[in-house]
Amino acid sequence: MLALAAEPGRDGDSMSAAASRVGLVLVAHSRALAEATAALVRQMTGDTIAIACAAGAGEGGAELGTDAVAVAAAIERVCGPAGAVVLMDLNGAILSAGVALELVDPALRSRTRLTGAPIVEGAVLAAVRAASGGTLDEVADDARQALASKVAQLDEAERPTVVAAAATFAPTAAAATAALAEATADLAIAAAAADLAIAAAAADVAVAAAMADVAIADPAGLHARPAAHLVVRAAGFDATVTLENVTAGRGPVPASSLIALASLGARRGDVLRLRAVGRQAPEAVEALADLLGRAAPGVAPEEPAVASDRAIPIAPGVAFGPLVRLVRELPPIPETTVDDPEAEAERLQRALVLATEELSSALSGSDILDAETALLCDPALVDRALEHIARDRCNAAWAFRQAVDAAAAIYRQLDDPYLRAREADLRDVGDAMTRALLGGAAAALPEGPPAVVVVDDLTATEAARLDAQRVLGVIDRRGGPTSHAAILLRGAGIPAVAGAAGLVPEAGGARAGLDGATGEVWIDPDPATARQIERRQEAYRASRRPPGARDGRVRLACGRRIELWANVAGPADARAARDAGAVGIGLLRTEMLFLGRVDAPGEGEQAALLAEIFDTFAGAPIVVRTLDAGGDKALPYLALEAETNPCLGVRGVRLSLERPALLEAQLRAILVAGRGHDVRVMVPMVSTVAEVSAVRAALERAHEALQAAGKPHLWPVPAGIMVEVPSAALLAERLARHADFFSIGTNDLTQHTLAAERGHPRLHALADPAHPAVLRLVRVVVEAGHATGRPVAVCGEAAGDPDVAPLLVGLGVTRLSMCASSFDAVEDALSSTSFAALAAAAEAALAADDAAAARAASAAARAPG
């Protein structure tokens, strides 16, 4: 975060005079440079104009760098009715200033001018003109003329170039960038390279720069999901990357911000100019150009033209029934100030963890989760909120809401309807943060029979939480077919229309019908129309594949069968998995009972919620994982100690064994709810034999306590383990003496095997479960399972990945547990290939050098012919 240079105190008269004149913003990589320039200007003009410095990076602005949020704050401080002129030192400062303009209020933006004038000379001439009462355009024009007299007095040969100037700081780096600048004749690239040359001086390393133009291939343009992938991919390179929409004349903006990328308004066919400066600049440009040049799968449709008396069809199907409104009850956000901004900033950071957990819980298994979590942690939101806390001492909830409102203004001004629809995602993450900071529950339906739901601008997490058994259909008064909520409704098979504000009065009605294919909406239809809707509904149902048509087993081309199990986090997930034909629940995440609460759930409450899920899968096997908290799943009421590396700290089974009362209460709840069901208990994050023995002893104590209390319960119960760390994989044959089954959690196994933290933006490419090292550990576990007669399943994300699942099957895995929505893709990937071909592909993957080669082996095995 940048430090804003403090302005000297001024009396009321001078402050009033300054407010009536054009202000100046000095954006520099060096705090000392900006403050010295401001001091020079004040020696000439006194305090007659307002000057703000946004300079330096790190603690106290001691490091070199610039930041868009700090620039935006500086503009807000000095931009009065007369406006403000922004002067910048190097290309990085230009990028920061450009993004800052997208973050400030539109009224301020219209009164702000960026100028390419040199910062020192330009500031002097601009200040003199502003002090004399010059207009905004006059002040900006004077600044641009700052070098005219100096250039006139110098020979052409003596004029310094930006790259030559950089040689003063870093000769080695400057030489490399000068050669590239000469080859491309692109002064902007040279300027950016000069930026990095200064930063590289101490290390005396060479930097490179690269540029490429690429046309957007995706029919939906640079929408949220590919943009999120681009942010993560760009962060993996040692390079500073910017993008510019050449077609629309927007940008450049940094590739590190989802909101900044949205401001480009990039549509299909628009030419984006990629620029990168840094050690891996060429590799970054090549990889990102390839990403931008590919069309994403599952692209949302264009907004269709519909009759004015119809809504926009977004999810096919016919619904008819009682009409209810989705109830939203967010707590009011106070506009209070705080006494300790540092403590409030820490509170904001803790809330980000809780909000991320809420998003993960609702959107687990969906690639929409990547887009929303990237948006939640976007610097344009988080840094701006932290700036509000530090500068204005406002509370964290109010600070984040201000940042969300500023970013929403950017989306609303975009021409492309798909990008405008991302405003709903912004509100979604904002609401999650409000709940994390102030409490409150997610939107809910009123109690009653299945109904048609009317809502204003349904969000992704709200859509994900809708229970298809209770929701007949959705009428969104706003929204559109390109919203993430629409994508989720289509996936859940819930009929829906959007843009229906003119068809549904605020008062609503008693009954409603809709056709999600035509956009027709009926409010309180007469009896004859109601009968027509019901006949149409029956005809649609008759045309659909009936629930349960899949038996949960995929037949390979050779006749071998692979079982598809489901990962479940709640009752709605369980019903969707049962309808999809899952053999059983391969992973029931009990964290859903503990997250988003201020206190631990009671034993009876746990048993009741578990029983609801168990009843949905009555007669089918159900694997219940004990609480997997700690690490990236913090529970505030457990008061966990801060850890330097929580992913390698007290989490999973370690936490459960440290809190035996918590563990045994959960085990008793599982046994009580499991009576009459095929329930198995699974222990997470096992790394030693002693941990398994300790949990088995706790399970025995839970049984004995229930028996002594005379409470009916399930007994005996199989107990297995998750294999998520290399030690468990390597000890699998010994662990099999104490565990009844294995389930490989590839998410954590990948993280720990490759020392690549899950979710780390710069390690995304490395943390791939298809890596040969991970696959080798899978083979060790499978072989141990076969040798000891212990079933082996995979329940990590790799099981639902159509590229990785074939390799797992080829290694001998016969049970794959995943989100039910992944069944179709995995079945398609497996059904046309023989086990022999998959086994050969797995062997090739084990011999590969990296994950990309392993995935290529999988694809080759499934290629036609």
PDB file of N, CA, C and O in Angstrom, residues 514-540:
ATOM      1  N   LEU A 514     -44.424 -20.226 -15.901  1.00  0.00           N
ATOM      2  CA  LEU A 514     -43.393 -19.728 -16.808  1.00  0.00           C
ATOM      3  C   LEU A 514     -42.957 -20.842 -17.735  1.00  0.00           C
ATOM      4  O   LEU A 514     -43.046 -22.022 -17.406  1.00  0.00           O
ATOM      5  N   ASP A 515     -42.487 -20.432 -18.904  1.00  0.00           N
ATOM      6  CA  ASP A 515     -41.878 -21.353 -19.857  1.00  0.00           C
ATOM      7  C   ASP A 515     -40.458 -20.858 -20.096  1.00  0.00           C
ATOM      8  O   ASP A 515     -40.253 -19.801 -20.708  1.00  0.00           O
ATOM      9  N   GLY A 516     -39.483 -21.588 -19.590  1.00  0.00           N
ATOM     10  CA  GLY A 516     -38.096 -21.166 -19.689  1.00  0.00           C
ATOM     11  C   GLY A 516     -37.509 -21.255 -21.074  1.00  0.00           C
ATOM     12  O   GLY A 516     -36.390 -20.794 -21.304  1.00  0.00           O
ATOM     13  N   ALA A 517     -38.235 -21.846 -22.027  1.00  0.00           N
ATOM     14  CA  ALA A 517     -37.754 -21.927 -23.405  1.00  0.00           C
ATOM     15  C   ALA A 517     -38.288 -20.790 -24.265  1.00  0.00           C
ATOM     16  O   ALA A 517     -37.634 -20.364 -25.224  1.00  0.00           O
ATOM     17  N   THR A 518     -39.477 -20.283 -23.921  1.00  0.00           N
ATOM     18  CA  THR A 518     -40.096 -19.232 -24.749  1.00  0.00           C
ATOM     19  C   THR A 518     -40.105 -17.873 -24.082  1.00  0.00           C
ATOM     20  O   THR A 518     -40.312 -16.856 -24.738  1.00  0.00           O
ATOM     21  N   GLY A 519     -39.902 -17.832 -22.753  1.00  0.00           N
ATOM     22  CA  GLY A 519     -39.956 -16.569 -22.038  1.00  0.00           C
ATOM     23  C   GLY A 519     -41.354 -16.169 -21.595  1.00  0.00           C
ATOM     24  O   GLY A 519     -41.540 -15.079 -21.039  1.00  0.00           O
ATOM     25  N   GLU A 520     -42.331 -17.023 -21.803  1.00  0.00           N
ATOM     26  CA  GLU A 520     -43.701 -16.693 -21.399  1.00  0.00           C
ATOM     27  C   GLU A 520     -43.841 -16.732 -19.880  1.00  0.00           C
ATOM     28  O   GLU A 520     -43.289 -17.602 -19.206  1.00  0.00           O
ATOM     29  N   VAL A 521     -44.590 -15.774 -19.363  1.00  0.00           N
ATOM     30  CA  VAL A 521     -44.843 -15.676 -17.923  1.00  0.00           C
ATOM     31  C   VAL A 521     -46.332 -15.436 -17.718  1.00  0.00           C
ATOM     32  O   VAL A 521     -46.951 -14.624 -18.421  1.00  0.00           O
ATOM     33  N   TRP A 522     -46.927 -16.165 -16.754  1.00  0.00           N
ATOM     34  CA  TRP A 522     -48.344 -15.969 -16.433  1.00  0.00           C
ATOM     35  C   TRP A 522     -48.475 -15.699 -14.936  1.00  0.00           C
ATOM     36  O   TRP A 522     -47.962 -16.468 -14.115  1.00  0.00           O
ATOM     37  N   ILE A 523     -49.111 -14.607 -14.577  1.00  0.00           N
ATOM     38  CA  ILE A 523     -49.382 -14.282 -13.178  1.00  0.00           C
ATOM     39  C   ILE A 523     -50.884 -14.421 -12.936  1.00  0.00           C
ATOM     40  O   ILE A 523     -51.694 -13.785 -13.624  1.00  0.00           O
ATOM     41  N   ASP A 524     -51.245 -15.254 -11.986  1.00  0.00           N
ATOM     42  CA  ASP A 524     -52.645 -15.518 -11.654  1.00  0.00           C
ATOM     43  C   ASP A 524     -53.479 -15.791 -12.916  1.00  0.00           C
ATOM     44  O   ASP A 524     -54.451 -15.085 -13.220  1.00  0.00           O
ATOM     45  N   PRO A 525     -53.095 -16.819 -13.699  1.00  0.00           N
ATOM     46  CA  PRO A 525     -53.839 -17.110 -14.937  1.00  0.00           C
ATOM     47  C   PRO A 525     -55.252 -17.604 -14.632  1.00  0.00           C
ATOM     48  O   PRO A 525     -55.527 -18.164 -13.566  1.00  0.00           O
ATOM     49  N   ASP A 526     -56.137 -17.422 -15.620  1.00  0.00           N
ATOM     50  CA  ASP A 526     -57.504 -17.915 -15.458  1.00  0.00           C
ATOM     51  C   ASP A 526     -57.483 -19.445 -15.561  1.00  0.00           C
ATOM     52  O   ASP A 526     -56.497 -20.041 -15.999  1.00  0.00           O
ATOM     53  N   PRO A 527     -58.578 -20.119 -15.187  1.00  0.00           N
ATOM     54  CA  PRO A 527     -58.581 -21.596 -15.161  1.00  0.00           C
ATOM     55  C   PRO A 527     -58.236 -22.239 -16.492  1.00  0.00           C
ATOM     56  O   PRO A 527     -57.504 -23.256 -16.530  1.00  0.00           O
ATOM     57  N   ALA A 528     -58.722 -21.691 -17.586  1.00  0.00           N
ATOM     58  CA  ALA A 528     -58.440 -22.297 -18.892  1.00  0.00           C
ATOM     59  C   ALA A 528     -56.945 -22.208 -19.207  1.00  0.00           C
ATOM     60  O   ALA A 528     -56.327 -23.179 -19.679  1.00  0.00           O
ATOM     61  N   THR A 529     -56.339 -21.041 -18.948  1.00  0.00           N
ATOM     62  CA  THR A 529     -54.897 -20.871 -19.191  1.00  0.00           C
ATOM     63  C   THR A 529     -54.098 -21.773 -18.262  1.00  0.00           C
ATOM     64  O   THR A 529     -53.086 -22.352 -18.671  1.00  0.00           O
ATOM     65  N   ALA A 530     -54.532 -21.891 -17.016  1.00  0.00           N
ATOM     66  CA  ALA A 530     -53.827 -22.753 -16.061  1.00  0.00           C
ATOM     67  C   ALA A 530     -53.787 -24.187 -16.567  1.00  0.00           C
ATOM     68  O   ALA A 530     -52.760 -24.872 -16.456  1.00  0.00           O
ATOM     69  N   ARG A 531     -54.903 -24.671 -17.125  1.00  0.00           N
ATOM     70  CA  ARG A 531     -54.923 -26.043 -17.648  1.00  0.00           C
ATOM     71  C   ARG A 531     -53.962 -26.194 -18.832  1.00  0.00           C
ATOM     72  O   ARG A 531     -53.292 -27.227 -18.970  1.00  0.00           O
ATOM     73  N   GLN A 532     -53.869 -25.158 -19.680  1.00  0.00           N
ATOM     74  CA  GLN A 532     -52.935 -25.205 -20.808  1.00  0.00           C
ATOM     75  C   GLN A 532     -51.485 -25.278 -20.312  1.00  0.00           C
ATOM     76  O   GLN A 532     -50.664 -26.025 -20.865  1.00  0.00           O
ATOM     77  N   ILE A 533     -51.175 -24.500 -19.279  1.00  0.00           N
ATOM     78  CA  ILE A 533     -49.815 -24.509 -18.723  1.00  0.00           C
ATOM     79  C   ILE A 533     -49.495 -25.893 -18.163  1.00  0.00           C
ATOM     80  O   ILE A 533     -48.399 -26.436 -18.371  1.00  0.00           O
ATOM     81  N   GLU A 534     -50.433 -26.477 -17.446  1.00  0.00           N
ATOM     82  CA  GLU A 534     -50.209 -27.796 -16.860  1.00  0.00           C
ATOM     83  C   GLU A 534     -50.003 -28.858 -17.934  1.00  0.00           C
ATOM     84  O   GLU A 534     -49.161 -29.753 -17.782  1.00  0.00           O
ATOM     85  N   ARG A 535     -50.745 -28.786 -19.044  1.00  0.00           N
ATOM     86  CA  ARG A 535     -50.554 -29.743 -20.140  1.00  0.00           C
ATOM     87  C   ARG A 535     -49.166 -29.553 -20.770  1.00  0.00           C
ATOM     88  O   ARG A 535     -48.499 -30.537 -21.107  1.00  0.00           O
ATOM     89  N   ARG A 536     -48.760 -28.303 -20.927  1.00  0.00           N
ATOM     90  CA  ARG A 536     -47.426 -28.038 -21.484  1.00  0.00           C
ATOM     91  C   ARG A 536     -46.352 -28.584 -20.528  1.00  0.00           C
ATOM     92  O   ARG A 536     -45.325 -29.134 -20.971  1.00  0.00           O
ATOM     93  N   GLN A 537     -46.569 -28.429 -19.243  1.00  0.00           N
ATOM     94  CA  GLN A 537     -45.633 -28.920 -18.238  1.00  0.00           C
ATOM     95  C   GLN A 537     -45.506 -30.439 -18.301  1.00  0.00           C
ATOM     96  O   GLN A 537     -44.403 -30.992 -18.262  1.00  0.00           O
ATOM     97  N   GLU A 538     -46.631 -31.122 -18.439  1.00  0.00           N
ATOM     98  CA  GLU A 538     -46.624 -32.586 -18.523  1.00  0.00           C
ATOM     99  C   GLU A 538     -45.898 -33.064 -19.775  1.00  0.00           C
ATOM    100  O   GLU A 538     -45.147 -34.047 -19.745  1.00  0.00           O
ATOM    101  N   ALA A 539     -46.105 -32.351 -20.890  1.00  0.00           N
ATOM    102  CA  ALA A 539     -45.449 -32.739 -22.137  1.00  0.00           C
ATOM    103  C   ALA A 539     -43.931 -32.568 -22.023  1.00  0.00           C
ATOM    104  O   ALA A 539     -43.157 -33.405 -22.524  1.00  0.00           O
ATOM    105  N   TYR A 540     -43.504 -31.503 -21.352  1.00  0.00           N
ATOM    106  CA  TYR A 540     -42.058 -31.279 -21.195  1.00  0.00           C
ATOM    107  C   TYR A 540     -41.436 -32.372 -20.319  1.00  0.00           C
ATOM    108  O   TYR A 540     -40.382 -32.915 -20.646  1.00  0.00           O
TER     109      TYR A 540
END
